[in-house]
PDB file of C-alpha atoms in Angstrom:
ATOM      1  CA  MET A 245      37.308  -0.875  -6.655  1.00 39.00           C
ATOM      2  CA  ASP A 246      38.834  -3.414  -9.216  1.00 46.00           C
ATOM      3  CA  SER A 247      42.374  -3.409 -10.049  1.00 46.00           C
ATOM      4  CA  PRO A 248      43.800  -2.361 -13.591  1.00 47.00           C
ATOM      5  CA  LYS A 249      44.547  -5.849 -13.712  1.00 44.00           C
ATOM      6  CA  ASN A 250      41.123  -6.760 -13.283  1.00 48.00           C
ATOM      7  CA  ALA A 251      39.659  -4.418 -15.393  1.00 47.00           C
ATOM      8  CA  GLU A 252      42.161  -5.868 -18.275  1.00 48.00           C
ATOM      9  CA  ASN A 253      39.870  -8.987 -18.346  1.00 50.00           C
ATOM     10  CA  GLU A 254      36.719  -7.004 -19.506  1.00 54.00           C
ATOM     11  CA  ASP A 255      35.982  -6.993 -22.999  1.00 57.00           C
ATOM     12  CA  PRO A 256      38.399  -4.468 -24.801  1.00 57.00           C
ATOM     13  CA  GLY A 257      35.774  -3.353 -26.973  1.00 60.00           C
ATOM     14  CA  ARG A 258      33.168  -2.520 -24.164  1.00 66.00           C
ATOM     15  CA  LEU A 259      33.362   1.432 -23.686  1.00 75.00           C
ATOM     16  CA  ILE A 260      32.992   1.984 -19.833  1.00 74.00           C
ATOM     17  CA  THR A 261      30.249   4.166 -18.606  1.00 84.00           C
ATOM     18  CA  PRO A 262      30.933   7.665 -16.763  1.00 84.00           C
ATOM     19  CA  GLN A 263      27.989   5.785 -14.359  1.00 87.00           C
ATOM     20  CA  GLU A 264      30.451   2.872 -13.874  1.00 84.00           C
ATOM     21  CA  ALA A 265      33.293   4.732 -13.369  1.00 82.00           C
ATOM     22  CA  CYS A 266      31.881   6.986 -10.458  1.00 89.00           C
ATOM     23  CA  ASN A 267      30.398   3.729  -8.928  1.00 89.00           C
ATOM     24  CA  ARG A 268      33.727   2.304  -8.753  1.00 83.00           C
ATOM     25  CA  ILE A 269      35.485   5.552  -6.975  1.00 87.00           C
ATOM     26  CA  ALA A 270      32.163   5.780  -4.798  1.00 89.00           C
ATOM     27  CA  GLU A 271      33.035   2.182  -3.387  1.00 90.00           C
ATOM     28  CA  VAL A 272      36.690   3.068  -2.345  1.00 88.00           C
ATOM     29  CA  VAL A 273      35.268   6.400  -0.912  1.00 90.00           C
ATOM     30  CA  GLN A 274      32.614   4.375   1.184  1.00 91.00           C
ATOM     31  CA  GLU A 275      35.227   1.733   2.178  1.00 89.00           C
ATOM     32  CA  ALA A 276      37.656   4.477   3.417  1.00 87.00           C
ATOM     33  CA  VAL A 277      34.544   5.806   5.743  1.00 90.00           C
ATOM     34  CA  ARG A 278      33.825   2.405   6.949  1.00 90.00           C
ATOM     35  CA  LYS A 279      37.207   2.030   8.273  1.00 90.00           C
ATOM     36  CA  MET A 280      37.306   5.247   9.970  1.00 89.00           C
ATOM     37  CA  GLU A 281      34.451   4.657  11.756  1.00 91.00           C
ATOM     38  CA  LEU A 282      35.600   1.327  13.047  1.00 91.00           C
ATOM     39  CA  VAL A 283      38.508   3.250  14.171  1.00 89.00           C
ATOM     40  CA  ALA A 284      36.579   5.820  16.146  1.00 89.00           C
ATOM     41  CA  GLU A 285      34.287   2.701  17.701  1.00 90.00           C
ATOM     42  CA  GLU A 286      37.539   1.348  19.071  1.00 90.00           C
ATOM     43  CA  LYS A 287      38.726   4.770  20.410  1.00 89.00           C
ATOM     44  CA  MET A 288      35.130   4.826  22.485  1.00 90.00           C
ATOM     45  CA  ARG A 289      35.620   1.585  23.659  1.00 90.00           C
ATOM     46  CA  LEU A 290      38.814   2.338  25.170  1.00 88.00           C
ATOM     47  CA  TYR A 291      37.435   5.548  26.610  1.00 88.00           C
ATOM     48  CA  LYS A 292      34.384   3.770  28.291  1.00 89.00           C
ATOM     49  CA  LYS A 293      37.133   1.246  29.706  1.00 88.00           C
ATOM     50  CA  ALA A 294      39.435   3.984  31.224  1.00 83.00           C
ATOM     51  CA  ARG A 295      35.960   5.557  32.880  1.00 87.00           C
ATOM     52  CA  LEU A 296      34.924   1.808  34.381  1.00 89.00           C
ATOM     53  CA  ALA A 297      38.367   2.091  35.979  1.00 85.00           C
ATOM     54  CA  VAL A 298      37.701   5.693  37.544  1.00 83.00           C
ATOM     55  CA  GLU A 299      34.511   4.647  38.751  1.00 88.00           C
ATOM     56  CA  ALA A 300      35.529   1.353  40.615  1.00 87.00           C
ATOM     57  CA  CYS A 301      38.199   3.326  42.222  1.00 80.00           C
ATOM     58  CA  ASP A 302      35.472   5.636  43.603  1.00 86.00           C
ATOM     59  CA  ARG A 303      33.285   3.087  44.696  1.00 87.00           C
ATOM     60  CA  GLU A 304      36.706   1.782  46.732  1.00 86.00           C
ATOM     61  CA  VAL A 305      37.062   5.049  48.508  1.00 82.00           C
ATOM     62  CA  GLU A 306      33.304   5.232  49.420  1.00 88.00           C
ATOM     63  CA  GLU A 307      33.266   1.930  51.026  1.00 89.00           C
ATOM     64  CA  LYS A 308      36.588   2.388  53.027  1.00 86.00           C
ATOM     65  CA  VAL A 309      35.019   5.693  54.221  1.00 85.00           C
ATOM     66  CA  ARG A 310      31.926   4.009  54.966  1.00 87.00           C
ATOM     67  CA  GLU A 311      33.658   1.514  57.621  1.00 86.00           C
ATOM     68  CA  ALA A 312      35.674   4.608  59.105  1.00 79.00           C
ATOM     69  CA  GLN A 313      32.360   5.742  60.075  1.00 83.00           C
ATOM     70  CA  GLU A 314      30.628   2.431  61.105  1.00 83.00           C
ATOM     71  CA  ILE A 315      33.550   2.065  63.778  1.00 75.00           C
ATOM     72  CA  LYS A 316      33.171   5.734  64.934  1.00 75.00           C
ATOM     73  CA  ALA A 317      29.472   4.874  65.640  1.00 78.00           C
ATOM     74  CA  GLU A 318      30.638   1.783  67.453  1.00 73.00           C
ATOM     75  CA  ARG A 319      33.228   3.632  69.773  1.00 69.00           C
ATOM     76  CA  LEU A 320      30.273   5.534  71.027  1.00 70.00           C
ATOM     77  CA  ARG A 321      28.229   2.567  71.759  1.00 74.00           C
ATOM     78  CA  LYS A 322      30.862   0.766  73.902  1.00 70.00           C
ATOM     79  CA  LYS A 323      32.590   3.630  75.917  1.00 73.00           C
ATOM     80  CA  GLN A 324      33.971   0.882  78.048  1.00 72.00           C
ATOM     81  CA  GLN A 325      36.302   0.198  74.770  1.00 74.00           C
ATOM     82  CA  VAL A 326      37.458   3.561  73.981  1.00 68.00           C
ATOM     83  CA  GLU A 327      40.843   3.144  73.764  1.00 78.00           C
ATOM     84  CA  GLU A 328      40.821  -0.187  71.900  1.00 77.00           C
ATOM     85  CA  LEU A 329      37.996   1.451  69.511  1.00 71.00           C
ATOM     86  CA  GLU A 330      40.025   5.005  69.173  1.00 80.00           C
ATOM     87  CA  SER A 331      43.022   2.696  67.792  1.00 82.00           C
ATOM     88  CA  ILE A 332      41.017   0.759  65.361  1.00 82.00           C
ATOM     89  CA  VAL A 333      39.188   3.901  64.235  1.00 79.00           C
ATOM     90  CA  ARG A 334      42.991   5.717  63.851  1.00 86.00           C
ATOM     91  CA  LEU A 335      43.897   2.484  61.725  1.00 89.00           C
ATOM     92  CA  LYS A 336      40.902   2.703  59.720  1.00 89.00           C
ATOM     93  CA  GLN A 337      41.409   6.306  59.310  1.00 90.00           C
ATOM     94  CA  ALA A 338      44.938   6.102  57.928  1.00 92.00           C
ATOM     95  CA  GLU A 339      43.732   3.125  55.809  1.00 91.00           C
ATOM     96  CA  ALA A 340      40.881   5.002  54.227  1.00 92.00           C
ATOM     97  CA  GLU A 341      43.361   8.211  53.841  1.00 93.00           C
ATOM     98  CA  MET A 342      45.758   5.688  52.005  1.00 92.00           C
ATOM     99  CA  PHE A 343      42.848   4.262  49.916  1.00 90.00           C
ATOM    100  CA  GLN A 344      41.724   7.696  48.949  1.00 91.00           C
ATOM    101  CA  LEU A 345      45.372   8.793  48.125  1.00 92.00           C
ATOM    102  CA  LYS A 346      45.865   5.600  45.905  1.00 91.00           C
ATOM    103  CA  ALA A 347      42.340   6.282  44.258  1.00 92.00           C
ATOM    104  CA  SER A 348      43.348   9.467  43.589  1.00 92.00           C
ATOM    105  CA  GLU A 349      46.644   8.564  42.130  1.00 92.00           C
ATOM    106  CA  ALA A 350      44.893   5.598  40.150  1.00 92.00           C
ATOM    107  CA  ARG A 351      42.592   8.306  39.271  1.00 91.00           C
ATOM    108  CA  GLN A 352      45.062  10.356  37.799  1.00 92.00           C
ATOM    109  CA  GLU A 353      46.408   7.812  36.262  1.00 92.00           C
ATOM    110  CA  ALA A 354      43.387   6.412  34.429  1.00 93.00           C
ATOM    111  CA  GLU A 355      43.139  10.061  33.202  1.00 92.00           C
ATOM    112  CA  ARG A 356      46.364  10.130  31.999  1.00 91.00           C
ATOM    113  CA  LEU A 357      45.985   6.827  30.354  1.00 91.00           C
ATOM    114  CA  GLN A 358      42.738   7.796  28.719  1.00 90.00           C
ATOM    115  CA  SER A 359      44.621  10.952  27.248  1.00 90.00           C
ATOM    116  CA  ILE A 360      47.393   8.936  25.936  1.00 90.00           C
ATOM    117  CA  ALA A 361      44.583   6.538  24.636  1.00 89.00           C
ATOM    118  CA  LEU A 362      42.691   9.070  22.979  1.00 88.00           C
ATOM    119  CA  ALA A 363      45.842  11.093  21.299  1.00 89.00           C
ATOM    120  CA  LYS A 364      47.199   7.688  19.995  1.00 86.00           C
ATOM    121  CA  SER A 365      43.721   6.573  18.796  1.00 85.00           C
ATOM    122  CA  GLU A 366      43.229  10.031  17.016  1.00 88.00           C
ATOM    123  CA  ARG A 367      46.874   9.828  15.622  1.00 88.00           C
ATOM    124  CA  ALA A 368      46.134   6.164  14.299  1.00 88.00           C
ATOM    125  CA  GLU A 369      43.042   7.084  12.863  1.00 87.00           C
ATOM    126  CA  GLN A 370      44.325   9.869  10.839  1.00 88.00           C
ATOM    127  CA  ASP A 371      47.311   7.998   9.813  1.00 89.00           C
ATOM    128  CA  TYR A 372      45.515   5.083   8.713  1.00 89.00           C
ATOM    129  CA  ALA A 373      42.993   7.213   7.122  1.00 86.00           C
ATOM    130  CA  SER A 374      45.672   9.066   5.325  1.00 88.00           C
ATOM    131  CA  LEU A 375      47.331   5.873   4.104  1.00 90.00           C
ATOM    132  CA  TYR A 376      44.374   4.240   2.845  1.00 89.00           C
ATOM    133  CA  LEU A 377      43.007   6.948   0.893  1.00 88.00           C
ATOM    134  CA  LYS A 378      46.766   7.297  -0.778  1.00 90.00           C
ATOM    135  CA  ARG A 379      46.563   3.782  -1.532  1.00 90.00           C
ATOM    136  CA  ARG A 380      43.038   4.121  -2.846  1.00 88.00           C
ATOM    137  CA  LEU A 381      43.860   6.931  -5.029  1.00 88.00           C
ATOM    138  CA  GLU A 382      46.692   5.388  -6.523  1.00 90.00           C
ATOM    139  CA  GLU A 383      44.560   2.788  -7.561  1.00 88.00           C
ATOM    140  CA  ALA A 384      41.528   5.066  -8.960  1.00 85.00           C
ATOM    141  CA  GLU A 385      44.839   6.805 -10.774  1.00 87.00           C
ATOM    142  CA  ALA A 386      45.782   3.648 -12.607  1.00 87.00           C
ATOM    143  CA  GLU A 387      42.313   2.883 -13.245  1.00 85.00           C
ATOM    144  CA  LYS A 388      41.906   6.286 -14.970  1.00 84.00           C
ATOM    145  CA  GLN A 389      45.316   5.874 -17.082  1.00 87.00           C
ATOM    146  CA  PHE A 390      43.852   2.433 -18.045  1.00 87.00           C
ATOM    147  CA  LEU A 391      40.453   3.948 -19.355  1.00 85.00           C
ATOM    148  CA  PHE A 392      42.154   7.079 -20.812  1.00 84.00           C
ATOM    149  CA  GLU A 393      44.494   4.266 -22.853  1.00 86.00           C
ATOM    150  CA  LYS A 394      41.335   2.152 -23.660  1.00 84.00           C
ATOM    151  CA  ILE A 395      39.776   5.173 -25.061  1.00 82.00           C
ATOM    152  CA  LYS A 396      42.596   6.249 -27.044  1.00 84.00           C
ATOM    153  CA  LEU A 397      42.531   2.563 -28.302  1.00 85.00           C
ATOM    154  CA  GLN A 398      38.800   2.935 -29.139  1.00 82.00           C
ATOM    155  CA  ASP A 399      39.295   6.437 -30.972  1.00 80.00           C
ATOM    156  CA  ASN A 400      41.926   4.891 -33.120  1.00 82.00           C
ATOM    157  CA  GLN A 401      40.208   1.772 -34.379  1.00 79.00           C
ATOM    158  CA  ARG A 402      37.745   4.401 -35.465  1.00 71.00           C
ATOM    159  CA  PRO A 403      39.139   6.790 -37.881  1.00 61.00           C
ATOM    160  CA  SER A 404      36.472   5.845 -40.715  1.00 54.00           C
ATOM    161  CA  GLN A 405      33.708   7.213 -38.223  1.00 54.00           C
ATOM    162  CA  ALA A 406      35.623  10.189 -37.402  1.00 51.00           C
ATOM    163  CA  SER A 407      36.181  11.184 -40.997  1.00 52.00           C
ATOM    164  CA  GLY A 408      32.482  10.528 -41.602  1.00 49.00           C
ATOM    165  CA  SER A 409      31.396  12.957 -39.009  1.00 49.00           C
ATOM    166  CA  GLY A 410      33.259  15.603 -40.551  1.00 47.00           C
ATOM    167  CA  GLY A 411      36.321  15.331 -37.799  1.00 46.00           C
ATOM    168  CA  ALA A 412      34.010  16.076 -34.708  1.00 48.00           C
ATOM    169  CA  GLY A 413      34.821  12.813 -33.175  1.00 53.00           C
ATOM    170  CA  ASP A 414      32.971  11.200 -30.262  1.00 57.00           C
ATOM    171  CA  PRO A 415      32.453  13.742 -27.286  1.00 60.00           C
ATOM    172  CA  ALA A 416      31.482  10.673 -24.929  1.00 62.00           C
ATOM    173  CA  PRO A 417      35.209   9.491 -24.297  1.00 61.00           C
ATOM    174  CA  THR A 418      36.065  13.281 -23.378  1.00 67.00           C
ATOM    175  CA  MET A 419      33.186  13.570 -21.217  1.00 70.00           C
ATOM    176  CA  MET A 420      34.004  10.098 -19.481  1.00 67.00           C
ATOM    177  CA  LEU A 421      37.626  11.612 -18.778  1.00 69.00           C
ATOM    178  CA  SER A 422      36.741  14.755 -17.293  1.00 74.00           C
ATOM    179  CA  LYS A 423      33.906  13.362 -14.794  1.00 72.00           C
ATOM    180  CA  ILE A 424      36.464  10.704 -13.789  1.00 72.00           C
ATOM    181  CA  GLN A 425      39.318  13.448 -13.305  1.00 73.00           C
ATOM    182  CA  ASP A 426      36.531  15.617 -11.154  1.00 74.00           C
ATOM    183  CA  LEU A 427      35.788  12.419  -8.834  1.00 71.00           C
ATOM    184  CA  LEU A 428      39.397  12.142  -8.165  1.00 72.00           C
ATOM    185  CA  LYS A 429      39.692  15.872  -7.514  1.00 73.00           C
ATOM    186  CA  ASN A 430      36.991  15.372  -5.145  1.00 69.00           C
ATOM    187  CA  VAL A 431      38.356  12.379  -3.371  1.00 66.00           C
ATOM    188  CA  ARG A 432      41.766  14.165  -2.752  1.00 64.00           C
ATOM    189  CA  SER A 433      40.157  17.347  -1.117  1.00 67.00           C
ATOM    190  CA  MET A 434      37.735  15.240   0.806  1.00 61.00           C
ATOM    191  CA  PRO A 435      39.055  15.729   4.754  1.00 58.00           C
ATOM    192  CA  PRO A 436      39.414  12.386   6.916  1.00 55.00           C
ATOM    193  CA  LYS A 437      36.303  11.890   8.902  1.00 54.00           C
ATOM    194  CA  SER A 438      37.014  11.434  12.817  1.00 49.00           C
ATOM    195  CA  GLU A 439      34.249  10.621  15.189  1.00 47.00           C
ATOM    196  CA  GLY A 440      33.865  12.696  18.401  1.00 45.00           C
ATOM    197  CA  HIS A 441      35.433  15.604  17.361  1.00 45.00           C
TER     198      HIS A 441
END
């Protein structure tokens, strides 16, 4: 949205139409929605990264278990090396259990980090959306005040028109102000959009 400073550079004699005011406020809302979607995409990227880490741990456990099974088969084929092979089997089984334990711990840690990441991302998204909308609403309020002052100035510069029409006045400024106020109420009451909830 153009700031009030930019709006002052416009022709002070030109009456801003309700459509132009609506378009400016709509641009603010669209920008807020776009920022929230970017935050949601970042949250999904972190979720996918944590999921890939869990899958890698699962693959490592499967590989170690497969190694233990191959050693057991080799022990059966070579009975003369039973003791040596049994020692190796026990070692590999212990190694597989160790890796399985580590994988289980890594999976729990990944799930914990994923939960923390999702919670922080959601909180950051809500905080950013609230702050962003608050700032945009302040700009919209300033724009509304500027338009109100401009309308008052235009009304004061046309006393002869008002007296010539029997004091009825031009309803266009009042309608424009009413539409702007309605749009601001709608933006205030709009809940922050959150993807995946």
